[in-house]
Structures are given as C-alpha cells and as structure tokens.
Amino acid sequence: MAKIGIGTWAGKINLRMARGEVQFTISEDENGDYKIDVQLPGGLKTAKIKFMNLKEEADGKTISGEGTISVLPGRKLTGAFTFEEDTFVGEIKAPVVGKIKITDGHRV
C-alpha cells in the first residue's frame, strides 16, 4: 500500500515568533516508517524538530504523531496533517504556544 503525503510540501504559519512559509519533506526511512524534515521561517529558522510515532490514520488521508522542538526542550508536540491530492491542512499543538494551524498547504 502506498504511503500518503510522500513528497515536498509547503504551507503558511502565523505566530508572533515566526510568520511565513514552512516547508517539509515526507519520506520513508529504511524501516518503512514515515520520516519528516522541516524548515521553519522567521525566528524559528534554526529550531530543530524531531518527529516520532508517526502513523497513518484509518481515514487513509491523515498522518499524525508526536515530536519535539529544540526551543522547548523536554516538551512534546502533537500534530496531524490531512492530505487531499495536492493540498493539505495541518495542526500542531505545542505547550505554551497552543494550536498552530498550517494553512494554504500545497505540494511543492
């Protein structure tokens, strides 16, 4: 079965510390698990995000999981990305910041 969301994507975030386009690449690692690499804009440009426990939801359109970000050490993020052909919507919940919506998501 083909994995969903494989490829390079971009969307917009609007936070006080970072506004602009976020880009990420979804691929499969050597074990067949999802792998996501992210480039954040603005004040978060140098932040490192690590994703874990990524899974495809039963709807066959959504990848969800957990992660960490270097600017909030020891704190967990949760998120989900729902894909529809060449577009997507996303939401990440982060401690302190709350819900971060990714809008205008599209394949690059």
mmCIF file of C-alpha atoms in Angstrom:
data_model
loop_
_atom_site.group_PDB
_atom_site.id
_atom_site.type_symbol
_atom_site.label_atom_id
_atom_site.label_comp_id
_atom_site.label_asym_id
_atom_site.label_seq_id
_atom_site.Cartn_x
_atom_site.Cartn_y
_atom_site.Cartn_z
ATOM 1 C CA MET A 1 0.000 0.000 0.000
ATOM 2 C CA ALA A 2 1.352 3.409 -0.973
ATOM 3 C CA LYS A 3 2.196 5.840 1.800
ATOM 4 C CA ILE A 4 0.265 9.105 1.861
ATOM 5 C CA GLY A 5 1.899 12.519 1.743
ATOM 6 C CA ILE A 6 5.256 11.393 0.355
ATOM 7 C CA GLY A 7 6.966 14.413 -1.212
ATOM 8 C CA THR A 8 7.752 18.056 -0.505
ATOM 9 C CA TRP A 9 5.065 20.359 0.869
ATOM 10 C CA ALA A 10 4.688 23.993 1.943
ATOM 11 C CA GLY A 11 2.153 25.917 3.994
ATOM 12 C CA LYS A 12 1.847 29.115 6.000
ATOM 13 C CA ILE A 13 2.076 29.678 9.745
ATOM 14 C CA ASN A 14 1.291 32.877 11.603
ATOM 15 C CA LEU A 15 2.901 33.104 15.041
ATOM 16 C CA ARG A 16 4.439 36.049 16.868
ATOM 17 C CA MET A 17 7.894 34.463 16.647
ATOM 18 C CA ALA A 18 7.544 33.077 13.122
ATOM 19 C CA ARG A 19 5.369 34.113 10.223
ATOM 20 C CA GLY A 20 5.682 32.794 6.729
ATOM 21 C CA GLU A 21 6.152 29.609 4.816
ATOM 22 C CA VAL A 22 7.065 26.328 6.442
ATOM 23 C CA GLN A 23 8.426 23.623 4.132
ATOM 24 C CA PHE A 24 8.652 19.950 4.883
ATOM 25 C CA THR A 25 9.564 16.749 3.149
ATOM 26 C CA ILE A 26 7.854 13.467 3.966
ATOM 27 C CA SER A 27 9.672 10.264 3.077
ATOM 28 C CA GLU A 28 10.055 6.659 4.206
ATOM 29 C CA ASP A 29 13.024 5.565 6.272
ATOM 30 C CA GLU A 30 14.809 2.242 5.837
ATOM 31 C CA ASN A 31 12.217 0.523 8.088
ATOM 32 C CA GLY A 32 9.258 1.786 6.045
ATOM 33 C CA ASP A 33 8.279 4.324 8.734
ATOM 34 C CA TYR A 34 7.400 7.928 7.967
ATOM 35 C CA LYS A 35 10.189 10.498 8.218
ATOM 36 C CA ILE A 36 9.579 14.274 8.157
ATOM 37 C CA ASP A 37 12.207 17.004 7.685
ATOM 38 C CA VAL A 38 11.060 20.586 8.375
ATOM 39 C CA GLN A 39 12.347 24.082 7.562
ATOM 40 C CA LEU A 40 10.666 26.783 9.660
ATOM 41 C CA PRO A 41 10.545 30.523 8.879
ATOM 42 C CA GLY A 42 11.488 33.632 10.854
ATOM 43 C CA GLY A 43 12.555 33.373 14.481
ATOM 44 C CA LEU A 44 12.234 29.581 14.380
ATOM 45 C CA LYS A 45 14.518 29.131 11.354
ATOM 46 C CA THR A 46 17.275 27.475 13.424
ATOM 47 C CA ALA A 47 14.916 25.359 15.578
ATOM 48 C CA LYS A 48 15.231 21.597 15.166
ATOM 49 C CA ILE A 49 12.110 19.437 15.090
ATOM 50 C CA LYS A 50 12.174 15.686 15.580
ATOM 51 C CA PHE A 51 9.058 13.612 14.837
ATOM 52 C CA MET A 52 8.234 10.268 16.494
ATOM 53 C CA ASN A 53 5.446 7.707 16.476
ATOM 54 C CA LEU A 54 4.165 8.840 13.081
ATOM 55 C CA LYS A 55 1.242 6.806 11.838
ATOM 56 C CA GLU A 56 -1.347 6.813 9.118
ATOM 57 C CA GLU A 57 -4.863 7.215 10.493
ATOM 58 C CA ALA A 58 -7.767 4.938 9.494
ATOM 59 C CA ASP A 59 -9.178 7.594 7.121
ATOM 60 C CA GLY A 60 -6.227 6.939 4.778
ATOM 61 C CA LYS A 61 -5.616 10.706 4.401
ATOM 62 C CA THR A 62 -4.047 11.742 7.715
ATOM 63 C CA ILE A 63 -0.580 11.335 9.241
ATOM 64 C CA SER A 64 -0.412 12.016 12.973
ATOM 65 C CA GLY A 65 2.252 11.752 15.622
ATOM 66 C CA GLU A 66 4.383 13.396 18.262
ATOM 67 C CA GLY A 67 7.523 15.440 18.180
ATOM 68 C CA THR A 68 9.943 17.686 19.982
ATOM 69 C CA ILE A 69 11.337 21.100 19.099
ATOM 70 C CA SER A 70 14.679 22.415 20.302
ATOM 71 C CA VAL A 71 13.222 25.728 21.580
ATOM 72 C CA LEU A 72 11.008 23.831 24.066
ATOM 73 C CA PRO A 73 13.352 21.162 25.473
ATOM 74 C CA GLY A 74 11.650 18.278 27.233
ATOM 75 C CA ARG A 75 8.182 19.237 25.954
ATOM 76 C CA LYS A 76 6.151 17.209 23.459
ATOM 77 C CA LEU A 77 4.292 18.416 20.404
ATOM 78 C CA THR A 78 1.383 16.571 18.817
ATOM 79 C CA GLY A 79 0.146 17.086 15.312
ATOM 80 C CA ALA A 80 -1.778 15.867 12.328
ATOM 81 C CA PHE A 81 -1.623 16.564 8.589
ATOM 82 C CA THR A 82 -4.562 15.661 6.340
ATOM 83 C CA PHE A 83 -3.857 15.335 2.610
ATOM 84 C CA GLU A 84 -6.212 15.710 -0.335
ATOM 85 C CA GLU A 85 -4.404 15.128 -3.648
ATOM 86 C CA ASP A 86 -2.000 18.119 -3.938
ATOM 87 C CA THR A 87 -3.232 20.075 -0.882
ATOM 88 C CA PHE A 88 -3.205 19.575 2.874
ATOM 89 C CA VAL A 89 -4.255 21.112 6.167
ATOM 90 C CA GLY A 90 -2.249 20.738 9.339
ATOM 91 C CA GLU A 91 -2.383 21.478 13.030
ATOM 92 C CA ILE A 92 0.304 21.178 15.686
ATOM 93 C CA LYS A 93 -0.355 21.538 19.403
ATOM 94 C CA ALA A 94 2.616 22.908 21.317
ATOM 95 C CA PRO A 95 2.998 23.648 25.032
ATOM 96 C CA VAL A 96 2.997 27.381 25.797
ATOM 97 C CA VAL A 97 2.088 28.291 22.184
ATOM 98 C CA GLY A 98 -1.159 26.284 21.807
ATOM 99 C CA LYS A 99 -2.583 25.260 18.430
ATOM 100 C CA ILE A 100 -0.543 26.157 15.365
ATOM 101 C CA LYS A 101 -2.541 25.944 12.161
ATOM 102 C CA ILE A 102 -0.797 25.377 8.845
ATOM 103 C CA THR A 103 -2.836 26.977 6.063
ATOM 104 C CA ASP A 104 -2.656 27.123 2.270
ATOM 105 C CA GLY A 105 -0.882 23.764 2.252
ATOM 106 C CA HIS A 106 0.259 22.556 -1.153
ATOM 107 C CA ARG A 107 2.671 20.199 -2.844
ATOM 108 C CA VAL A 108 5.901 21.862 -3.996
#
